[in-house]
Amino acid sequence: MNVSLILFILLIGALVTFLSGNKLASKVALFFSLAALGCTTVLVNHFLGGVNISLNNPWILQPNVSFALKADGLALAMVLLTVSLIPIIILSSFANKYNNSKNFYALVLFMAFAMTGTFLAEDGLLYYIFWELSLIPIYFIALVWGNGDLEERKKAVVKFFIYTLAGSLFMLVAFAYLYDKAGSFMLSDLTKLNLSVTEQFWIFFAFFLAYAIKIPIIPFHTWQAKVYQKAPTVGTMLLSGIMLKMGLYSVIRWQIPIAPLAAKTYMPTLIGLSIAGVIYGSIVALRQKDVKKLLAYSSLAHVGLIAAGCYTLTADGISGAVSQMIAHGFVVVGLFFAAEVIYRRLNSNKIEELGGIRSQAPKFTSLFMILVLASVALPGTFNFIGEFTVLYSLFQVNIWFAVLGGTTIILGAYYMLKMFQNVMLGETNTKAFAEVSINETIVFGILIAFLLFYGIHPKPIVDLVNPSVQEILTQINRFN
């Protein structure tokens, strides 16, 4: 039994969902997503028990490409994030009606398949294939089932597609160069190369373009807010909850270990760009009049801090970044779901048209408030663990990085609480606002339970990830 079984379940699930017809598609997709979660849980237990669940089979002879999947703690943590959020995202969509829903849910599972493959791949070309495959389903999900004017939606989605594809081509060129040097695409072979400082710079820069666009890092962020707003909520959840983590994960897994000298040389610049995203995202979020757009810029600020943690090249920075990736995935899915619940009832996400929801739906107000507090890293939530660890790592590098990075807490608390006040409190809205349904309560309950449980007891995730972090630090420091 190896990790390829997870990919097999998701791929077969996408096919069966497509063939099941529109009436059953959502339920079939939920079944296969839960099956993938169950399989992953079993495989993680095997891994923790010392069983080798990785896979390495020859695939293409010329060039030398292997179907190699690396199942270490870091990869499994990201796979767990993916297969945990996918059933929640699918369940959250049950109240919505989609044209050709069999196509919609099949694309969701296929995207989960591609993202999981990206997290597991150890062969560079296989990794690149999964990386690009994940772009196809989100393109159609946002284009076909998105919100607002079709022409505006097309512009936003095409810009996203072109940006991401263009950045990825630079990464492909870097892989071609590395293959010419090593005769292999395997990560273990690429990290053994004795590349010059100049070579490492160009390799690092090529990877950076691909990852900076996907994350996104300033100034490569211009596609993000519009796509988040125009995509259906399921698409926004996939993008913000999981897909952007592909870029952050890849920084840790591929970029830094292959070109550590470049990472060390340009560390201040990279951290500076990341923190600029924190400040910029927070300031722009303050000015937003649409809930989804505000959450999009809030996400930009938070992932900027995560990227800064990755580029500290310290154990605390990388470990904290991984914890924050997972916490951010759960909280941002919850916040976008709250925005979707509001839109279902009031047919608007414009803040000026909302208000007074608390008096009609106190249960929803309480659930939303917990997610808002988690997003601003209140102690007791999992977000606090990751954010504090990242800020501590920034302090180790330079106290001013920690001070500037910490603005995400102050500004985040201000714009999130101000948004909550304007949306949930104030005068009663003239439109009726129904209390959360059983289905909606389950979705909120699972997300909040995860954030609170691991906020109090983060040890299982930290222990799963830390051995991989130490291995990566050894690769980073091999030139010392």
XYZ file of C-alpha atoms in Angstrom:
480
model
C 0.000 0.000 0.000
C 1.521 3.344 -1.076
C 0.499 6.971 -1.585
C -0.445 6.469 -5.237
C -3.723 5.024 -3.919
C -4.827 8.533 -2.905
C -4.262 9.780 -6.448
C -6.076 6.748 -7.857
C -9.145 7.363 -5.649
C -9.363 11.038 -6.623
C -8.871 10.374 -10.339
C -11.401 7.535 -10.427
C -13.717 9.696 -8.325
C -13.549 12.481 -10.924
C -14.398 10.008 -13.705
C -17.258 8.331 -11.787
C -18.650 11.729 -10.777
C -18.688 12.809 -14.420
C -20.493 9.596 -15.426
C -22.953 9.635 -12.507
C -25.157 12.390 -13.940
C -26.133 15.792 -12.598
C -28.526 14.525 -9.934
C -26.019 12.360 -8.058
C -22.793 14.229 -8.866
C -22.429 16.132 -5.584
C -23.053 13.050 -3.435
C -20.698 10.857 -5.495
C -17.990 13.533 -5.306
C -18.439 13.778 -1.524
C -18.162 9.983 -1.203
C -14.877 9.805 -3.121
C -13.438 12.822 -1.302
C -14.194 11.124 2.024
C -12.659 7.895 0.697
C -9.481 9.831 -0.151
C -9.452 11.322 3.354
C -9.890 7.872 4.919
C -7.118 6.404 2.762
C -4.772 9.269 3.643
C -5.437 8.807 7.352
C -4.523 5.114 7.108
C -1.366 5.877 5.104
C -0.258 8.547 7.593
C -0.642 6.009 10.398
C 1.499 3.561 8.388
C 4.101 6.289 7.860
C 4.190 7.130 11.578
C 4.598 3.410 12.260
C 7.769 3.339 10.167
C 6.295 1.828 6.987
C 7.696 3.170 3.696
C 4.695 4.369 1.679
C 6.696 6.286 -0.958
C 6.806 5.112 -4.573
C 9.530 5.163 -7.245
C 8.866 3.422 -10.564
C 10.584 4.042 -13.924
C 8.212 5.850 -16.279
C 9.966 7.338 -19.337
C 13.389 6.109 -20.446
C 14.424 9.106 -22.569
C 14.472 11.547 -20.898
C 14.955 9.701 -17.636
C 11.655 10.305 -15.814
C 10.327 8.339 -12.846
C 6.832 8.134 -11.420
C 8.233 8.965 -7.999
C 6.120 10.058 -5.035
C 7.822 11.157 -1.812
C 5.674 10.638 1.277
C 7.484 12.382 4.105
C 5.926 14.402 6.917
C 5.890 17.674 4.983
C 4.210 16.195 1.904
C 1.704 14.244 3.987
C 0.781 17.369 5.978
C -0.103 19.154 2.732
C -1.967 16.141 1.374
C -3.954 15.982 4.628
C -4.810 19.663 4.202
C -6.037 18.962 0.670
C -8.104 15.845 1.320
C -9.554 17.334 4.529
C -10.741 20.530 2.854
C -12.111 18.957 -0.342
C -15.078 17.162 1.342
C -15.792 20.299 3.397
C -15.775 22.430 0.248
C -18.042 19.976 -1.570
C -20.436 19.776 1.399
C -20.545 23.579 1.600
C -21.822 23.723 -1.992
C -24.852 21.462 -1.495
C -27.255 24.411 -1.187
C -26.121 25.802 -4.555
C -27.409 24.701 -7.935
C -24.906 24.380 -10.769
C -25.625 23.825 -14.425
C -23.980 20.569 -15.547
C -23.084 19.784 -11.954
C -21.435 16.501 -13.002
C -18.812 18.544 -14.871
C -18.424 20.935 -11.950
C -17.824 18.306 -9.268
C -15.665 16.168 -11.567
C -13.413 19.198 -12.073
C -13.219 19.739 -8.298
C -12.006 16.171 -7.765
C -9.628 16.362 -10.722
C -8.151 19.537 -9.273
C -7.725 17.760 -5.921
C -5.935 14.943 -7.804
C -3.535 17.409 -9.472
C -2.806 19.350 -6.285
C -2.179 16.160 -4.321
C 0.198 14.987 -7.049
C 2.064 18.295 -6.846
C 2.602 17.846 -3.110
C 3.788 14.239 -3.495
C 5.903 14.307 -6.673
C 9.651 13.775 -6.210
C 10.536 13.741 -9.908
C 10.795 17.285 -11.286
C 9.021 16.631 -14.591
C 6.218 14.701 -12.870
C 5.908 17.585 -10.415
C 5.682 20.067 -13.295
C 2.952 18.002 -14.993
C 0.821 17.936 -11.831
C 1.523 21.658 -11.287
C 0.166 22.536 -14.725
C -2.743 20.079 -14.559
C -4.113 21.874 -11.487
C -4.503 25.041 -13.567
C -6.975 23.526 -16.047
C -9.928 22.714 -13.731
C -9.826 26.038 -11.851
C -9.795 27.889 -15.168
C -13.083 26.267 -16.202
C -14.616 26.403 -12.705
C -14.052 30.176 -12.529
C -14.964 30.844 -16.162
C -18.126 28.726 -16.512
C -19.615 28.908 -13.014
C -18.235 32.266 -11.843
C -20.049 35.432 -10.773
C -20.868 38.713 -12.457
C -20.480 39.907 -16.026
C -19.150 37.217 -18.381
C -16.730 39.541 -20.196
C -15.187 40.780 -16.934
C -14.951 37.202 -15.724
C -13.188 36.159 -18.931
C -10.636 38.950 -18.570
C -9.893 38.035 -14.956
C -9.597 34.294 -15.583
C -7.527 34.614 -18.768
C -5.134 36.997 -17.001
C -4.750 34.468 -14.189
C -4.174 31.625 -16.655
C -1.581 33.524 -18.718
C 0.252 34.832 -15.655
C 0.487 31.397 -14.068
C 1.404 29.584 -17.277
C 4.091 32.134 -18.162
C 5.732 31.824 -14.744
C 5.634 28.041 -14.958
C 7.488 28.043 -18.288
C 10.497 29.657 -16.594
C 10.413 26.819 -14.064
C 10.324 24.268 -16.900
C 13.429 25.844 -18.460
C 15.151 25.601 -15.062
C 14.267 21.901 -14.841
C 15.654 21.331 -18.341
C 18.952 22.957 -17.316
C 19.114 20.938 -14.098
C 18.408 17.707 -16.012
C 21.270 18.503 -18.376
C 23.543 18.802 -15.335
C 22.287 15.827 -13.305
C 20.891 13.428 -15.934
C 17.853 13.082 -13.693
C 14.798 15.017 -12.543
C 14.818 13.414 -9.082
C 14.903 15.944 -6.257
C 17.504 13.894 -4.377
C 19.841 14.147 -7.402
C 19.165 17.842 -8.021
C 20.059 18.806 -4.452
C 23.440 17.050 -4.845
C 24.495 19.270 -7.757
C 27.438 21.566 -7.075
C 25.999 24.599 -8.854
C 27.916 27.866 -9.002
C 26.525 31.013 -7.378
C 25.551 32.362 -10.799
C 23.804 29.122 -11.768
C 21.935 29.063 -8.479
C 20.794 32.653 -8.984
C 19.189 31.922 -12.369
C 17.630 28.658 -11.167
C 16.318 30.393 -8.066
C 14.921 33.294 -10.100
C 13.175 30.941 -12.558
C 11.486 29.061 -9.726
C 10.667 32.341 -7.973
C 8.634 33.623 -10.930
C 6.449 30.513 -10.898
C 5.936 30.527 -7.140
C 5.595 34.302 -6.640
C 2.700 34.381 -9.115
C 0.955 31.379 -7.586
C 1.273 32.486 -3.926
C 1.085 35.510 -4.854
C 3.931 37.805 -3.730
C 4.043 41.513 -4.616
C 4.333 42.669 -7.418
C 2.926 39.469 -8.987
C -0.424 39.703 -7.170
C -2.519 41.717 -9.625
C -4.599 38.739 -10.792
C -5.675 37.607 -7.335
C -8.452 39.849 -5.989
C -10.449 39.898 -9.225
C -10.307 36.124 -9.686
C -11.256 35.493 -6.039
C -14.243 37.812 -6.487
C -15.377 36.463 -9.865
C -14.894 32.748 -9.159
C -17.755 30.797 -7.534
C -17.177 30.384 -3.813
C -16.060 26.783 -4.295
C -13.414 28.020 -6.742
C -12.304 30.750 -4.336
C -12.014 28.177 -1.545
C -9.890 25.905 -3.759
C -7.631 28.790 -4.760
C -7.159 30.343 -1.330
C -7.433 27.238 0.840
C -5.204 24.860 -1.136
C -3.852 26.032 -4.498
C -1.785 28.970 -3.262
C -0.168 26.541 -0.773
C 1.362 24.778 -3.792
C 3.617 27.796 -4.286
C 4.545 28.096 -0.603
C 5.184 24.353 -0.311
C 7.324 24.409 -3.454
C 9.507 27.185 -2.049
C 10.338 24.872 0.858
C 10.531 21.622 -1.102
C 12.172 22.652 -4.395
C 13.436 26.220 -4.630
C 15.453 26.655 -1.424
C 17.093 23.173 -1.262
C 18.199 23.294 -4.929
C 19.592 26.867 -4.794
C 20.414 27.578 -1.124
C 23.268 30.036 -1.819
C 20.920 32.278 -3.805
C 18.304 31.988 -1.057
C 20.835 33.091 1.572
C 22.194 35.912 -0.589
C 18.800 37.419 -1.375
C 17.105 36.613 1.943
C 16.599 40.271 2.998
C 15.076 41.168 -0.388
C 12.781 38.136 -0.385
C 11.594 38.755 3.170
C 11.150 42.438 2.324
C 8.937 41.654 -0.678
C 6.906 39.220 1.419
C 6.383 41.731 4.223
C 5.504 44.412 1.655
C 2.648 42.087 0.702
C 1.565 41.948 4.343
C 1.380 45.730 4.618
C -0.064 46.325 1.145
C -2.733 43.620 1.498
C -3.781 44.948 4.890
C -4.015 48.591 3.770
C -5.971 47.747 0.611
C -8.295 45.470 2.616
C -9.221 48.494 4.755
C -10.648 50.235 1.691
C -12.744 47.381 0.304
C -16.517 47.633 0.000
C -17.093 43.995 -1.000
C -16.721 41.171 1.549
C -15.105 38.696 -0.886
C -12.602 41.279 -2.106
C -11.729 42.245 1.468
C -11.088 38.570 2.273
C -8.960 38.256 -0.883
C -6.640 41.070 0.230
C -6.636 39.697 3.759
C -5.432 36.392 2.315
C -2.698 38.261 0.413
C -1.481 39.753 3.688
C -1.452 36.426 5.506
C 0.363 34.490 2.787
C 2.934 37.279 2.617
C 3.793 36.536 6.233
C 3.962 32.796 5.499
C 6.335 33.422 2.577
C 8.511 35.576 4.836
C 8.723 32.659 7.264
C 9.813 30.307 4.469
C 12.605 32.648 3.390
C 14.078 33.040 6.893
C 15.759 29.655 6.230
C 15.360 28.759 9.898
C 13.698 25.756 11.526
C 11.182 27.987 13.312
C 10.409 29.926 10.126
C 9.785 26.878 7.946
C 7.938 24.890 10.624
C 5.813 27.938 11.528
C 5.102 28.599 7.846
C 3.789 25.042 7.373
C 1.580 25.328 10.466
C 0.273 28.669 9.240
C -0.384 27.239 5.754
C -2.647 24.601 7.278
C -4.351 27.010 9.686
C -4.865 29.598 6.945
C -6.400 26.933 4.692
C -9.100 26.115 7.226
C -9.848 29.666 8.347
C -9.979 31.185 4.846
C -12.358 28.443 3.644
C -14.560 29.224 6.652
C -14.529 32.967 5.981
C -15.376 32.591 2.298
C -18.137 30.162 3.259
C -19.538 32.785 5.654
C -19.533 35.264 2.755
C -21.366 32.668 0.654
C -24.002 32.137 3.378
C -24.633 35.895 3.446
C -24.868 36.037 -0.356
C -27.363 33.139 -0.449
C -29.750 35.049 1.793
C -29.256 38.678 0.769
C -27.925 38.260 -2.787
C -25.170 40.768 -2.032
C -21.640 40.929 -0.667
C -21.465 44.735 -0.675
C -20.748 45.816 2.891
C -22.902 48.956 2.648
C -25.962 46.817 1.837
C -25.487 44.529 4.836
C -25.885 44.954 8.587
C -28.157 43.881 11.401
C -27.711 40.161 10.771
C -26.948 39.418 14.423
C -30.501 40.123 15.586
C -31.910 37.614 13.093
C -29.173 34.935 13.172
C -27.257 34.917 16.478
C -25.948 31.390 15.871
C -24.424 32.367 12.526
C -23.024 35.527 14.122
C -21.229 33.497 16.801
C -19.737 31.061 14.262
C -18.607 33.912 12.018
C -17.077 35.741 14.982
C -14.955 32.716 15.953
C -13.566 32.532 12.407
C -12.807 36.264 12.422
C -10.935 35.911 15.732
C -9.022 32.903 14.361
C -8.025 34.901 11.281
C -6.450 37.600 13.488
C -4.512 34.888 15.363
C -6.266 35.037 18.715
C -4.397 32.823 21.255
C -6.157 29.482 21.503
C -6.583 29.159 17.742
C -4.205 27.286 15.434
C -3.460 30.504 13.517
C -1.772 31.917 16.614
C 0.687 29.001 16.751
C 1.913 29.460 13.182
C 1.894 33.258 13.226
C 3.801 33.528 16.495
C 6.429 31.016 15.323
C 6.912 32.863 12.022
C 7.239 36.229 13.787
C 9.783 34.706 16.173
C 11.807 33.456 13.200
C 11.707 36.946 11.660
C 12.944 38.338 14.979
C 15.898 35.930 14.790
C 16.839 37.374 11.391
C 16.134 41.069 12.110
C 13.936 42.687 14.735
C 12.525 45.150 12.183
C 11.272 42.285 10.021
C 9.328 41.043 13.049
C 7.968 44.521 13.812
C 6.819 45.125 10.235
C 5.506 41.566 9.857
C 3.564 42.010 13.078
C 1.479 44.716 11.436
C -0.634 41.881 10.029
C -1.963 41.340 13.569
C -2.779 45.006 14.239
C -4.141 45.919 10.802
C -5.806 42.526 10.425
C -7.670 42.921 13.682
C -8.806 46.397 12.622
C -10.187 45.605 9.157
C -11.642 42.215 10.108
C -13.456 43.530 13.198
C -14.591 46.614 11.293
C -15.973 44.363 8.542
C -17.710 42.181 11.139
C -19.227 45.226 12.784
C -20.559 46.639 9.503
C -21.853 43.317 8.194
C -23.274 41.691 11.327
C -24.184 44.512 13.710
C -25.955 47.847 13.334
C -29.510 48.384 12.175
C -31.599 45.358 11.230
C -31.530 44.589 7.522
C -34.907 44.951 5.844
C -34.446 41.551 4.190
C -35.082 38.388 6.187
C -31.948 36.452 7.138
C -32.510 32.786 7.986
C -30.436 31.094 10.670
C -27.766 28.599 9.554
C -29.054 25.237 8.318
C -27.870 21.844 9.584
C -25.587 21.469 6.564
C -24.048 24.903 7.121
C -23.634 24.251 10.853
C -21.730 21.017 10.106
C -19.335 22.837 7.756
C -18.684 25.647 10.234
C -18.449 23.174 13.123
C -15.757 21.033 11.471
C -13.630 24.035 10.499
C -13.880 25.678 13.915
C -13.273 22.415 15.796
C -10.057 21.877 13.831
C -8.798 25.419 14.500
C -9.547 25.237 18.222
C -8.260 21.682 18.771
C -4.893 22.279 17.097
C -4.703 25.724 18.648
C -4.553 23.980 22.024
C -2.713 20.815 20.901
C -0.541 21.509 17.813
C 1.979 18.765 18.655
C 0.725 16.095 16.183
C 1.170 18.393 13.179
C 4.468 19.849 14.428
C 5.874 16.362 15.103
C 4.764 15.182 11.655
C 6.464 18.075 9.848
C 9.653 18.723 11.871
C 11.768 15.730 10.667
C 11.246 16.881 7.073
C 12.141 20.457 8.049
C 15.412 19.262 9.588
C 16.220 17.318 6.425
C 15.586 20.424 4.306
C 17.774 22.561 6.610
C 20.586 20.027 6.140
C 20.247 20.467 2.362
C 20.191 24.264 2.708
C 23.371 24.281 4.833
C 25.322 21.759 2.738
C 27.587 24.512 1.330
C 28.649 25.789 4.767
